[in-house]
């Protein structure tokens, strides 16, 4: 009896890495039960647990006395797999995560003491759902109070409030604008990709400096009404709409809904404010520009961009701000970064930053991590880390940069996700574009078929490789790499593929 109990206690202790693994996935999906479970079910850790269940069923039937010992061994294997996964985004032990972890740990402990052994390898993943649902009313109440607290602080704030939204480039434009504004103001911005109500509330309630003079808020959306809610919360006087693309169609439903959602920003900019628009973006032209005062950026915009040249070393372009015109050279890769700089420059100039200061900041900009970030590889090779890019416009920009390299060019990608009914068609077209510039393509995830068929439609001899994880993809390409060769890691690759 003692050994059975000891084996179960050991198995329960070894289940903690799997529970933390599941909790991290839930946190990354905003504690969305459906999306969280889909990501968990696609992970190596869950697959390992499922294999252990399949192993323990016959053991329980044929060797009941030894099932707990086998369970401990299976739990050790699951723990090893969970600990071996390299997380792109680490678990943050917020108060909500801590509450869910404590309740789930208690549920797991009870389960390990009383449930049949063959169910237990998957228990850490299965308890998350009922525990999250149990805590949901409590969490909603806390979240509403937390957001109201931030709204009250924002309503009393005297600093300049700026909203940045769009289907792409939000984080880059936010960071660039903050650097430009710092020439004149004590400027700051929401960190990372904090672009949800709770993310913004967390920043306002806990981290926003009390002496700030200008604050840039990044705003994200998955459905109509999201930007409207964030604008009512923040009440921005100024805004930037970076551009609109077919993205998150699985939640938006159509590109018309994406346009309507992003356009919600314009209705919240007051008459004494300004919204900067990307005039070169085809979908932006369909917005109601009479809703508020606007400034346009583009080839024929109020702030003009011209003579864009992209190389493996960076991007050069001509930028006209006010009465001044300058040819700039920046380390940022990709033609779209010229637009990002111009969008930020347009608003910075409207807010009184001198054009010369704007030009100086533009030439000193450093790449944002995981967004066309050039990394020196081993033995003269290069890596382009574009793993946070998840829209077709950004992918095309990345392929333009890739074509600037003279050696062999390789791409690791899962394609574009969350496109609903258009997903196959868009990724089929992307496969064609990949085949035009790369020597080999490694595909991962659900879009492998569309990408490979598109690539072979463009080039029957295109070399297509398949991998389950980024690590496996790197292993496939490592023996091929020579000095001068480059690998592009493209799109928002989830932890299940790392």
CSV table of C-alpha atoms in Angstrom, one decimal:
chain,number,residue,atom,x,y,z
A,1,UNK,CA,0.0,0.0,0.0
A,2,UNK,CA,2.8,2.4,0.9
A,3,UNK,CA,4.6,1.9,-2.4
A,4,UNK,CA,1.3,2.6,-4.3
A,5,UNK,CA,0.9,5.8,-2.4
A,6,UNK,CA,4.5,6.8,-2.9
A,7,UNK,CA,4.4,6.2,-6.6
A,8,UNK,CA,1.3,8.3,-6.9
A,9,UNK,CA,2.8,11.1,-4.9
A,10,UNK,CA,5.9,11.0,-7.1
A,11,UNK,CA,3.7,11.1,-10.2
A,12,UNK,CA,1.7,14.0,-8.8
A,13,UNK,CA,5.0,16.0,-8.2
A,14,UNK,CA,6.3,15.1,-11.7
A,15,UNK,CA,3.0,16.4,-13.2
A,16,UNK,CA,3.8,20.0,-12.2
A,17,UNK,CA,5.9,20.8,-15.3
A,18,UNK,CA,3.0,19.6,-17.5
A,19,UNK,CA,0.6,21.7,-15.5
A,20,UNK,CA,2.8,24.8,-15.9
A,21,UNK,CA,3.1,24.1,-19.6
A,22,UNK,CA,-0.7,24.0,-20.0
A,23,UNK,CA,-1.1,27.2,-17.9
A,24,UNK,CA,1.4,29.0,-20.1
A,25,UNK,CA,-0.5,28.1,-23.2
A,26,UNK,CA,-3.7,29.3,-21.6
A,27,UNK,CA,-2.1,32.6,-20.6
A,28,UNK,CA,-0.8,33.2,-24.1
A,29,UNK,CA,-4.3,32.8,-25.6
A,30,UNK,CA,-5.8,35.3,-23.1
A,31,UNK,CA,-7.3,32.4,-21.0
A,32,UNK,CA,-9.5,31.5,-24.0
A,33,UNK,CA,-10.6,27.9,-23.3
A,34,UNK,CA,-11.2,26.9,-26.9
A,35,UNK,CA,-8.0,28.4,-28.3
A,36,UNK,CA,-5.9,27.3,-25.4
A,37,UNK,CA,-7.0,23.6,-25.7
A,38,UNK,CA,-6.4,23.6,-29.5
A,39,UNK,CA,-2.8,24.8,-28.9
A,40,UNK,CA,-2.3,22.3,-26.0
A,41,UNK,CA,-3.6,19.4,-28.1
A,42,UNK,CA,-1.1,20.2,-30.9
A,43,UNK,CA,1.8,20.2,-28.5
A,44,UNK,CA,4.4,17.5,-28.0
A,45,UNK,CA,3.7,17.5,-24.3
A,46,UNK,CA,0.0,16.6,-24.8
A,47,UNK,CA,0.9,13.9,-27.4
A,48,UNK,CA,3.4,12.4,-24.9
A,49,UNK,CA,0.6,12.3,-22.3
A,50,UNK,CA,-1.8,10.6,-24.8
A,51,UNK,CA,0.8,8.0,-25.5
A,52,UNK,CA,1.2,7.3,-21.8
A,53,UNK,CA,-2.5,6.9,-21.5
A,54,UNK,CA,-2.5,4.3,-24.3
A,55,UNK,CA,0.4,2.5,-22.6
A,56,UNK,CA,-1.3,2.5,-19.1
A,57,UNK,CA,-4.7,1.1,-20.2
A,58,UNK,CA,-3.3,-2.4,-20.9
A,59,UNK,CA,-1.0,-2.2,-17.9
A,60,UNK,CA,-3.9,-1.3,-15.6
A,61,UNK,CA,-5.9,-4.3,-17.0
A,62,UNK,CA,-3.1,-6.9,-17.1
A,63,UNK,CA,-0.7,-5.7,-14.4
A,64,UNK,CA,-2.8,-3.8,-11.9
A,65,UNK,CA,-0.3,-4.0,-9.1
A,66,UNK,CA,2.4,-2.4,-11.2
A,67,UNK,CA,0.3,0.3,-12.8
A,68,UNK,CA,1.3,3.0,-10.3
A,69,UNK,CA,5.0,2.3,-10.8
A,70,UNK,CA,4.5,2.6,-14.6
A,71,UNK,CA,2.5,5.8,-14.0
A,72,UNK,CA,5.5,7.3,-12.2
A,73,UNK,CA,7.7,6.5,-15.1
A,74,UNK,CA,5.2,8.0,-17.5
A,75,UNK,CA,5.0,11.2,-15.4
A,76,UNK,CA,8.7,11.4,-15.5
A,77,UNK,CA,8.7,11.2,-19.3
A,78,UNK,CA,5.9,13.9,-19.5
A,79,UNK,CA,7.9,16.2,-17.2
A,80,UNK,CA,11.0,15.7,-19.3
A,81,UNK,CA,9.1,16.6,-22.5
A,82,UNK,CA,7.5,19.7,-20.8
A,83,UNK,CA,10.8,20.9,-19.5
A,84,UNK,CA,12.5,20.4,-22.9
A,85,UNK,CA,10.2,22.7,-24.8
A,86,UNK,CA,11.9,26.1,-25.3
A,87,UNK,CA,9.3,28.7,-24.6
A,88,UNK,CA,9.2,31.7,-26.9
A,89,UNK,CA,7.1,33.6,-24.3
A,90,UNK,CA,7.6,32.6,-20.6
A,91,UNK,CA,4.8,32.1,-18.2
A,92,UNK,CA,4.1,35.2,-16.1
A,93,UNK,CA,2.8,34.5,-12.6
A,94,UNK,CA,0.2,37.2,-12.5
A,95,UNK,CA,-2.4,37.1,-9.8
A,96,UNK,CA,-4.8,35.4,-12.2
A,97,UNK,CA,-2.2,32.8,-13.3
A,98,UNK,CA,-1.4,32.1,-9.6
A,99,UNK,CA,-5.0,31.6,-8.7
A,100,UNK,CA,-5.6,29.2,-11.6
A,101,UNK,CA,-2.3,27.3,-10.8
A,102,UNK,CA,-3.3,26.9,-7.1
A,103,UNK,CA,-6.8,25.6,-7.9
A,104,UNK,CA,-5.5,23.3,-10.7
A,105,UNK,CA,-2.8,21.9,-8.4
A,106,UNK,CA,-5.4,21.1,-5.8
A,107,UNK,CA,-7.6,19.4,-8.4
A,108,UNK,CA,-4.6,17.5,-9.8
A,109,UNK,CA,-3.6,16.3,-6.3
A,110,UNK,CA,-7.1,15.0,-5.6
A,111,UNK,CA,-7.2,13.3,-9.0
A,112,UNK,CA,-3.8,11.6,-8.5
A,113,UNK,CA,-5.0,10.1,-5.2
A,114,UNK,CA,-8.3,8.7,-6.4
A,115,UNK,CA,-8.6,8.4,-10.2
A,116,UNK,CA,-7.5,5.3,-12.2
A,117,UNK,CA,-3.8,5.5,-13.1
A,118,UNK,CA,-4.4,5.3,-16.9
A,119,UNK,CA,-6.2,8.7,-16.8
A,120,UNK,CA,-3.6,10.6,-14.9
A,121,UNK,CA,-0.9,11.4,-17.6
A,122,UNK,CA,-3.5,13.8,-19.2
A,123,UNK,CA,-4.9,15.1,-16.0
A,124,UNK,CA,-2.7,18.3,-15.8
A,125,UNK,CA,-4.2,19.3,-19.2
A,126,UNK,CA,-7.7,18.3,-18.4
A,127,UNK,CA,-8.1,20.0,-15.1
A,128,UNK,CA,-7.4,23.5,-16.6
A,129,UNK,CA,-10.8,23.7,-18.3
A,130,UNK,CA,-13.1,23.1,-15.3
A,131,UNK,CA,-10.8,25.1,-13.0
A,132,UNK,CA,-10.8,28.0,-15.5
A,133,UNK,CA,-14.6,27.9,-15.8
A,134,UNK,CA,-14.9,27.7,-12.0
A,135,UNK,CA,-12.9,30.9,-11.6
A,136,UNK,CA,-14.4,32.7,-14.6
A,137,UNK,CA,-17.1,34.7,-12.7
A,138,UNK,CA,-14.6,35.8,-10.1
A,139,UNK,CA,-12.0,36.7,-12.8
A,140,UNK,CA,-14.5,38.8,-14.8
A,141,UNK,CA,-15.4,40.7,-11.7
A,142,UNK,CA,-11.8,41.5,-10.9
A,143,UNK,CA,-11.0,42.4,-14.6
A,144,UNK,CA,-13.9,44.8,-14.8
A,145,UNK,CA,-12.8,46.5,-11.5
A,146,UNK,CA,-9.2,46.6,-12.8
A,147,UNK,CA,-10.2,48.2,-16.1
A,148,UNK,CA,-12.4,50.8,-14.3
A,149,UNK,CA,-9.5,51.8,-12.1
A,150,UNK,CA,-7.4,52.4,-15.2
A,151,UNK,CA,-10.2,54.3,-16.9
A,152,UNK,CA,-10.4,56.7,-14.0
A,153,UNK,CA,-6.7,57.3,-14.1
A,154,UNK,CA,-6.8,57.9,-17.8
A,155,UNK,CA,-9.7,60.3,-17.6
A,156,UNK,CA,-7.8,62.5,-15.1
A,157,UNK,CA,-4.5,62.3,-17.0
A,158,UNK,CA,-3.0,65.5,-18.4
A,159,UNK,CA,-0.5,63.8,-20.7
A,160,UNK,CA,-0.9,63.5,-24.5
A,161,UNK,CA,-2.6,60.2,-25.4
A,162,UNK,CA,-1.9,58.6,-28.7
A,163,UNK,CA,-3.4,55.3,-30.1
A,164,UNK,CA,-1.7,53.2,-32.6
A,165,UNK,CA,-3.6,50.4,-34.4
A,166,UNK,CA,-3.6,48.5,-37.7
A,167,UNK,CA,-3.2,45.0,-39.1
A,168,UNK,CA,0.6,45.3,-39.1
A,169,UNK,CA,3.4,47.4,-37.8
A,170,UNK,CA,1.7,48.5,-34.6
A,171,UNK,CA,4.6,47.6,-32.3
A,172,UNK,CA,7.3,49.0,-34.6
A,173,UNK,CA,5.5,52.3,-35.2
A,174,UNK,CA,4.7,52.6,-31.4
A,175,UNK,CA,8.4,52.2,-30.5
A,176,UNK,CA,9.6,54.5,-33.3
A,177,UNK,CA,7.1,57.2,-32.4
A,178,UNK,CA,8.1,57.0,-28.7
A,179,UNK,CA,11.8,57.6,-29.6
A,180,UNK,CA,10.9,60.5,-31.8
A,181,UNK,CA,8.7,62.1,-29.1
A,182,UNK,CA,11.4,61.7,-26.5
A,183,UNK,CA,13.3,64.5,-28.3
A,184,UNK,CA,10.7,66.9,-26.9
A,185,UNK,CA,8.6,65.2,-24.3
A,186,UNK,CA,9.0,62.7,-21.4
A,187,UNK,CA,7.5,60.0,-23.7
A,188,UNK,CA,6.7,56.3,-22.9
A,189,UNK,CA,4.6,53.6,-24.4
A,190,UNK,CA,2.8,50.3,-23.5
A,191,UNK,CA,5.4,47.5,-23.4
A,192,UNK,CA,5.8,44.6,-25.8
A,193,UNK,CA,2.4,43.8,-27.4
A,194,UNK,CA,0.3,45.0,-24.5
A,195,UNK,CA,-2.6,45.9,-26.7
A,196,UNK,CA,-5.7,44.5,-25.0
A,197,UNK,CA,-7.9,46.1,-22.3
A,198,UNK,CA,-6.2,44.2,-19.5
A,199,UNK,CA,-2.7,44.8,-20.9
A,200,UNK,CA,-3.3,48.5,-21.2
A,201,UNK,CA,-4.9,48.6,-17.7
A,202,UNK,CA,-2.0,46.7,-16.2
A,203,UNK,CA,0.4,49.3,-17.7
A,204,UNK,CA,-1.7,52.3,-16.6
A,205,UNK,CA,-2.3,51.0,-13.0
A,206,UNK,CA,1.2,49.7,-12.3
A,207,UNK,CA,4.0,50.9,-14.6
A,208,UNK,CA,3.1,54.2,-16.3
A,209,UNK,CA,5.5,56.9,-15.0
A,210,UNK,CA,3.7,59.7,-13.1
A,211,UNK,CA,5.7,62.4,-14.9
A,212,UNK,CA,4.9,61.2,-18.4
A,213,UNK,CA,4.0,64.0,-20.9
A,214,UNK,CA,3.2,61.8,-23.9
A,215,UNK,CA,2.0,58.1,-23.9
A,216,UNK,CA,1.6,55.9,-26.9
A,217,UNK,CA,-0.9,53.1,-26.6
A,218,UNK,CA,-0.9,50.1,-28.9
A,219,UNK,CA,-4.4,48.8,-29.6
A,220,UNK,CA,-5.2,45.3,-31.0
A,221,UNK,CA,-8.4,43.8,-32.2
A,222,UNK,CA,-9.9,40.4,-33.0
A,223,UNK,CA,-13.5,41.6,-33.7
A,224,UNK,CA,-15.6,44.6,-34.3
A,225,UNK,CA,-16.0,46.8,-31.2
A,226,UNK,CA,-12.5,46.0,-29.8
A,227,UNK,CA,-10.9,49.3,-30.9
A,228,UNK,CA,-14.1,51.2,-29.9
A,229,UNK,CA,-13.8,49.7,-26.4
A,230,UNK,CA,-10.1,50.6,-26.1
A,231,UNK,CA,-10.7,54.1,-27.3
A,232,UNK,CA,-13.5,54.7,-24.8
A,233,UNK,CA,-11.1,53.5,-22.2
A,234,UNK,CA,-8.0,55.6,-23.2
A,235,UNK,CA,-9.7,58.6,-24.9
A,236,UNK,CA,-6.8,59.3,-27.3
A,237,UNK,CA,-6.4,62.7,-28.9
A,238,UNK,CA,-4.1,61.5,-31.6
A,239,UNK,CA,-3.9,58.3,-33.6
A,240,UNK,CA,-2.0,56.3,-36.2
A,241,UNK,CA,-3.6,53.6,-38.4
A,242,UNK,CA,-0.6,51.7,-39.8
A,243,UNK,CA,-2.6,49.9,-42.5
A,244,UNK,CA,-5.2,47.2,-42.9
A,245,UNK,CA,-4.8,43.6,-44.2
A,246,UNK,CA,-6.6,40.3,-44.3
A,247,UNK,CA,-5.8,39.1,-40.8
A,248,UNK,CA,-7.7,37.3,-38.0
A,249,UNK,CA,-10.5,36.6,-40.5
A,250,UNK,CA,-11.4,33.5,-38.3
A,251,UNK,CA,-12.7,36.0,-35.7
A,252,UNK,CA,-13.5,39.1,-37.9
A,253,UNK,CA,-15.3,37.0,-40.5
A,254,UNK,CA,-14.5,39.3,-43.5
A,255,UNK,CA,-12.0,42.0,-44.5
A,256,UNK,CA,-15.0,44.5,-44.4
A,257,UNK,CA,-15.2,43.8,-40.7
A,258,UNK,CA,-11.5,44.4,-40.3
A,259,UNK,CA,-11.8,47.8,-42.1
A,260,UNK,CA,-14.8,48.7,-39.9
A,261,UNK,CA,-13.0,47.6,-36.7
A,262,UNK,CA,-9.8,49.6,-37.4
A,263,UNK,CA,-11.8,52.5,-38.6
A,264,UNK,CA,-13.4,52.8,-35.2
A,265,UNK,CA,-10.3,54.7,-34.2
A,266,UNK,CA,-11.2,57.7,-36.4
A,267,UNK,CA,-14.5,58.2,-34.7
A,268,UNK,CA,-12.8,58.7,-31.4
A,269,UNK,CA,-10.2,61.3,-32.5
A,270,UNK,CA,-11.5,64.8,-31.5
A,271,UNK,CA,-11.6,67.9,-33.8
A,272,UNK,CA,-8.5,69.2,-32.1
A,273,UNK,CA,-6.6,65.9,-32.7
A,274,UNK,CA,-5.2,64.2,-35.8
A,275,UNK,CA,-5.1,60.7,-37.1
A,276,UNK,CA,-2.2,59.6,-39.4
A,277,UNK,CA,-3.2,57.2,-42.2
A,278,UNK,CA,-1.2,55.0,-44.6
A,279,UNK,CA,-2.2,56.4,-48.0
A,280,UNK,CA,-0.5,53.6,-49.9
A,281,UNK,CA,-2.7,50.9,-48.2
A,282,UNK,CA,-5.6,49.9,-50.5
A,283,UNK,CA,-8.0,49.1,-47.6
A,284,UNK,CA,-7.2,52.3,-45.7
A,285,UNK,CA,-8.6,54.3,-48.7
A,286,UNK,CA,-12.0,52.8,-47.9
A,287,UNK,CA,-12.2,54.5,-44.5
A,288,UNK,CA,-14.4,57.5,-43.6
A,289,UNK,CA,-11.7,60.1,-43.6
A,290,UNK,CA,-14.2,62.8,-42.8
A,291,UNK,CA,-14.7,61.4,-39.3
A,292,UNK,CA,-11.7,63.4,-38.0
A,293,UNK,CA,-8.7,65.5,-39.1
A,294,UNK,CA,-6.2,63.4,-40.9
A,295,UNK,CA,-2.6,63.4,-42.2
A,296,UNK,CA,-1.6,60.9,-44.9
A,297,UNK,CA,1.7,59.2,-45.4
A,298,UNK,CA,2.9,57.5,-48.6
A,299,UNK,CA,4.3,58.1,-52.1
A,300,UNK,CA,1.8,61.0,-52.6
A,301,UNK,CA,0.9,61.7,-48.9
A,302,UNK,CA,1.2,64.8,-46.8
A,303,UNK,CA,4.4,63.2,-45.5
A,304,UNK,CA,6.0,61.8,-48.6
A,305,UNK,CA,8.2,58.7,-49.0
A,306,UNK,CA,10.3,58.1,-52.1
A,307,UNK,CA,13.4,56.4,-53.6
A,308,UNK,CA,13.1,53.4,-51.2
A,309,UNK,CA,16.0,51.0,-51.5
A,310,UNK,CA,16.3,47.7,-49.6
A,311,UNK,CA,19.5,45.8,-49.0
A,312,UNK,CA,20.8,43.2,-46.6
A,313,UNK,CA,22.4,46.0,-44.6
A,314,UNK,CA,19.2,48.1,-44.1
A,315,UNK,CA,16.9,50.4,-45.9
A,316,UNK,CA,17.4,53.9,-47.4
A,317,UNK,CA,14.6,56.3,-48.5
A,318,UNK,CA,13.8,59.9,-49.0
A,319,UNK,CA,11.5,61.4,-46.4
A,320,UNK,CA,9.8,64.8,-46.7
A,321,UNK,CA,8.6,66.3,-43.4
A,322,UNK,CA,7.2,69.8,-43.5
A,323,UNK,CA,9.5,71.9,-45.7
A,324,UNK,CA,12.5,69.6,-45.2
A,325,UNK,CA,13.5,66.6,-47.3
A,326,UNK,CA,16.2,64.1,-46.4
A,327,UNK,CA,17.6,60.8,-47.7
A,328,UNK,CA,17.8,58.5,-44.7
A,329,UNK,CA,19.7,55.3,-44.1
A,330,UNK,CA,18.4,53.0,-41.4
A,331,UNK,CA,19.4,49.6,-40.1
A,332,UNK,CA,15.8,48.5,-40.2
A,333,UNK,CA,15.2,45.9,-42.9
A,334,UNK,CA,12.3,46.1,-45.4
A,335,UNK,CA,10.6,48.7,-47.5
A,336,UNK,CA,7.6,48.7,-45.1
A,337,UNK,CA,9.9,50.0,-42.4
A,338,UNK,CA,10.3,53.2,-44.4
A,339,UNK,CA,6.5,53.6,-44.1
A,340,UNK,CA,6.6,52.8,-40.4
A,341,UNK,CA,9.2,55.6,-39.9
A,342,UNK,CA,7.2,58.0,-41.9
A,343,UNK,CA,4.0,57.3,-40.0
A,344,UNK,CA,5.7,58.0,-36.7
A,345,UNK,CA,7.5,61.0,-38.2
A,346,UNK,CA,4.2,62.5,-39.4
A,347,UNK,CA,2.6,62.5,-35.9
A,348,UNK,CA,5.9,63.5,-34.2
A,349,UNK,CA,6.1,66.6,-36.5
A,350,UNK,CA,2.4,67.5,-35.8
A,351,UNK,CA,3.3,67.4,-32.1
A,352,UNK,CA,6.1,69.9,-32.4
A,353,UNK,CA,9.2,67.7,-32.8
A,354,UNK,CA,11.7,69.3,-35.0
A,355,UNK,CA,12.3,67.7,-38.4
A,356,UNK,CA,16.0,67.5,-37.9
A,357,UNK,CA,15.4,65.6,-34.6
A,358,UNK,CA,13.1,63.3,-36.4
A,359,UNK,CA,15.7,62.5,-39.1
A,360,UNK,CA,18.4,61.9,-36.5
A,361,UNK,CA,16.2,59.5,-34.5
A,362,UNK,CA,15.3,57.6,-37.8
A,363,UNK,CA,18.9,57.0,-38.6
A,364,UNK,CA,19.7,55.7,-35.1
A,365,UNK,CA,16.8,53.2,-34.9
A,366,UNK,CA,17.6,49.6,-33.9
A,367,UNK,CA,15.6,46.6,-35.1
A,368,UNK,CA,12.8,45.4,-33.0
A,369,UNK,CA,13.4,41.8,-31.8
A,370,UNK,CA,11.7,39.1,-33.9
A,371,UNK,CA,10.6,41.6,-36.5
A,372,UNK,CA,13.0,41.3,-39.5
A,373,UNK,CA,15.9,41.1,-37.0
A,374,UNK,CA,19.2,40.2,-38.7
A,375,UNK,CA,21.3,37.9,-36.6
A,376,UNK,CA,24.8,36.7,-37.3
A,377,UNK,CA,24.9,32.9,-37.6
A,378,UNK,CA,27.8,30.5,-37.3
A,379,UNK,CA,30.6,30.4,-40.0
A,380,UNK,CA,29.5,33.4,-41.9
A,381,UNK,CA,25.8,32.5,-42.2
A,382,UNK,CA,22.9,34.8,-41.4
A,383,UNK,CA,19.5,34.4,-39.7
A,384,UNK,CA,16.5,36.7,-40.3
A,385,UNK,CA,14.2,36.4,-37.3
A,386,UNK,CA,10.8,37.5,-38.5
A,387,UNK,CA,8.9,35.1,-36.2
A,388,UNK,CA,6.5,37.7,-34.9
A,389,UNK,CA,5.2,38.7,-38.3
A,390,UNK,CA,1.8,37.2,-39.2
A,391,UNK,CA,0.3,39.1,-42.1
A,392,UNK,CA,0.8,38.8,-45.9
A,393,UNK,CA,2.1,42.4,-46.4
A,394,UNK,CA,4.9,41.7,-43.8
A,395,UNK,CA,5.7,38.4,-45.4
A,396,UNK,CA,6.2,40.0,-48.8
A,397,UNK,CA,8.4,42.6,-47.2
A,398,UNK,CA,10.5,39.8,-45.6
A,399,UNK,CA,10.8,38.0,-48.9
A,400,UNK,CA,12.0,41.3,-50.5
A,401,UNK,CA,14.8,41.4,-47.9
A,402,UNK,CA,15.6,37.7,-48.4
A,403,UNK,CA,16.1,38.3,-52.1
A,404,UNK,CA,18.9,40.8,-51.3
A,405,UNK,CA,21.2,38.0,-50.0
A,406,UNK,CA,23.5,36.4,-52.5
A,407,UNK,CA,24.0,33.0,-51.0
A,408,UNK,CA,21.5,30.1,-50.7
A,409,UNK,CA,18.2,31.3,-49.3
A,410,UNK,CA,16.1,29.1,-47.0
A,411,UNK,CA,12.7,29.8,-45.4
A,412,UNK,CA,11.1,28.2,-42.3
A,413,UNK,CA,7.4,29.0,-42.1
A,414,UNK,CA,3.9,27.9,-41.0
A,415,UNK,CA,2.3,30.3,-43.4
A,416,UNK,CA,-0.5,32.7,-42.5
A,417,UNK,CA,-3.0,31.6,-39.9
A,418,UNK,CA,-6.4,32.7,-38.6
A,419,UNK,CA,-7.7,33.5,-42.1
A,420,UNK,CA,-10.9,31.4,-41.9
A,421,UNK,CA,-12.2,30.3,-45.3
A,422,UNK,CA,-9.5,32.2,-47.2
A,423,UNK,CA,-6.6,30.4,-45.4
A,424,UNK,CA,-5.9,27.8,-48.2
A,425,UNK,CA,-6.1,30.3,-51.0
A,426,UNK,CA,-3.8,32.9,-49.3
A,427,UNK,CA,-1.2,30.3,-48.3
A,428,UNK,CA,-1.3,28.8,-51.8
A,429,UNK,CA,-0.4,32.2,-53.2
A,430,UNK,CA,2.2,32.6,-50.5
A,431,UNK,CA,3.8,29.3,-51.6
A,432,UNK,CA,4.2,30.7,-55.1
A,433,UNK,CA,6.0,33.8,-53.7
A,434,UNK,CA,8.2,31.7,-51.5
A,435,UNK,CA,9.3,29.5,-54.5
A,436,UNK,CA,10.3,32.6,-56.4
A,437,UNK,CA,13.0,33.7,-54.0
A,438,UNK,CA,14.1,30.7,-51.9
A,439,UNK,CA,16.2,27.6,-52.6
A,440,UNK,CA,14.3,25.4,-50.1
A,441,UNK,CA,11.2,25.8,-48.0
A,442,UNK,CA,10.6,24.1,-44.7
A,443,UNK,CA,6.9,24.1,-43.8
A,444,UNK,CA,5.3,23.4,-40.5
A,445,UNK,CA,1.8,23.1,-39.2
A,446,UNK,CA,-1.6,23.3,-40.7
A,447,UNK,CA,-0.7,25.1,-43.9
A,448,UNK,CA,1.9,22.6,-45.2
A,449,UNK,CA,-0.4,21.4,-48.0
A,450,UNK,CA,-1.3,24.8,-49.3
A,451,UNK,CA,2.2,26.1,-49.2
A,452,UNK,CA,3.7,23.1,-50.9
A,453,UNK,CA,1.1,23.0,-53.6
A,454,UNK,CA,1.5,26.7,-54.3
A,455,UNK,CA,5.3,26.5,-54.4
A,456,UNK,CA,5.2,23.6,-56.9
A,457,UNK,CA,2.6,25.4,-59.0
A,458,UNK,CA,5.1,28.2,-59.4
A,459,UNK,CA,8.2,25.9,-59.7
A,460,UNK,CA,7.7,22.2,-60.3
A,461,UNK,CA,11.2,21.5,-59.0
A,462,UNK,CA,10.8,23.6,-55.8
A,463,UNK,CA,12.4,21.8,-52.9
A,464,UNK,CA,9.8,21.5,-50.1
A,465,UNK,CA,10.7,20.0,-46.7
A,466,UNK,CA,8.4,19.2,-43.8
A,467,UNK,CA,9.1,19.5,-40.1
A,468,UNK,CA,7.1,19.3,-36.9
A,469,UNK,CA,9.1,21.9,-34.9
A,470,UNK,CA,11.5,24.8,-35.6
A,471,UNK,CA,14.3,22.8,-34.0
A,472,UNK,CA,13.7,19.9,-36.5
A,473,UNK,CA,13.6,22.4,-39.3
A,474,UNK,CA,16.9,23.9,-38.2
A,475,UNK,CA,18.4,20.4,-38.0
A,476,UNK,CA,17.3,19.7,-41.6
A,477,UNK,CA,18.9,22.9,-42.9
A,478,UNK,CA,22.1,23.0,-40.7
A,479,UNK,CA,24.1,20.6,-42.9
A,480,UNK,CA,23.4,22.7,-46.0
A,481,UNK,CA,24.4,26.0,-44.6
A,482,UNK,CA,27.6,27.6,-46.0
A,483,UNK,CA,29.2,31.1,-45.6
A,484,UNK,CA,26.9,33.6,-47.2
A,485,UNK,CA,23.7,31.5,-46.8
A,486,UNK,CA,20.7,32.8,-44.9
A,487,UNK,CA,17.6,31.3,-43.2
A,488,UNK,CA,14.4,33.3,-42.8
A,489,UNK,CA,12.2,32.2,-39.8
A,490,UNK,CA,8.9,33.7,-40.8
A,491,UNK,CA,5.6,34.2,-39.1
A,492,UNK,CA,4.3,33.8,-35.5
A,493,UNK,CA,5.6,30.4,-34.8
A,494,UNK,CA,3.9,29.0,-31.6
A,495,UNK,CA,5.6,27.2,-28.8
A,496,UNK,CA,4.2,23.9,-30.1
A,497,UNK,CA,6.6,24.2,-33.0
A,498,UNK,CA,9.6,25.3,-31.1
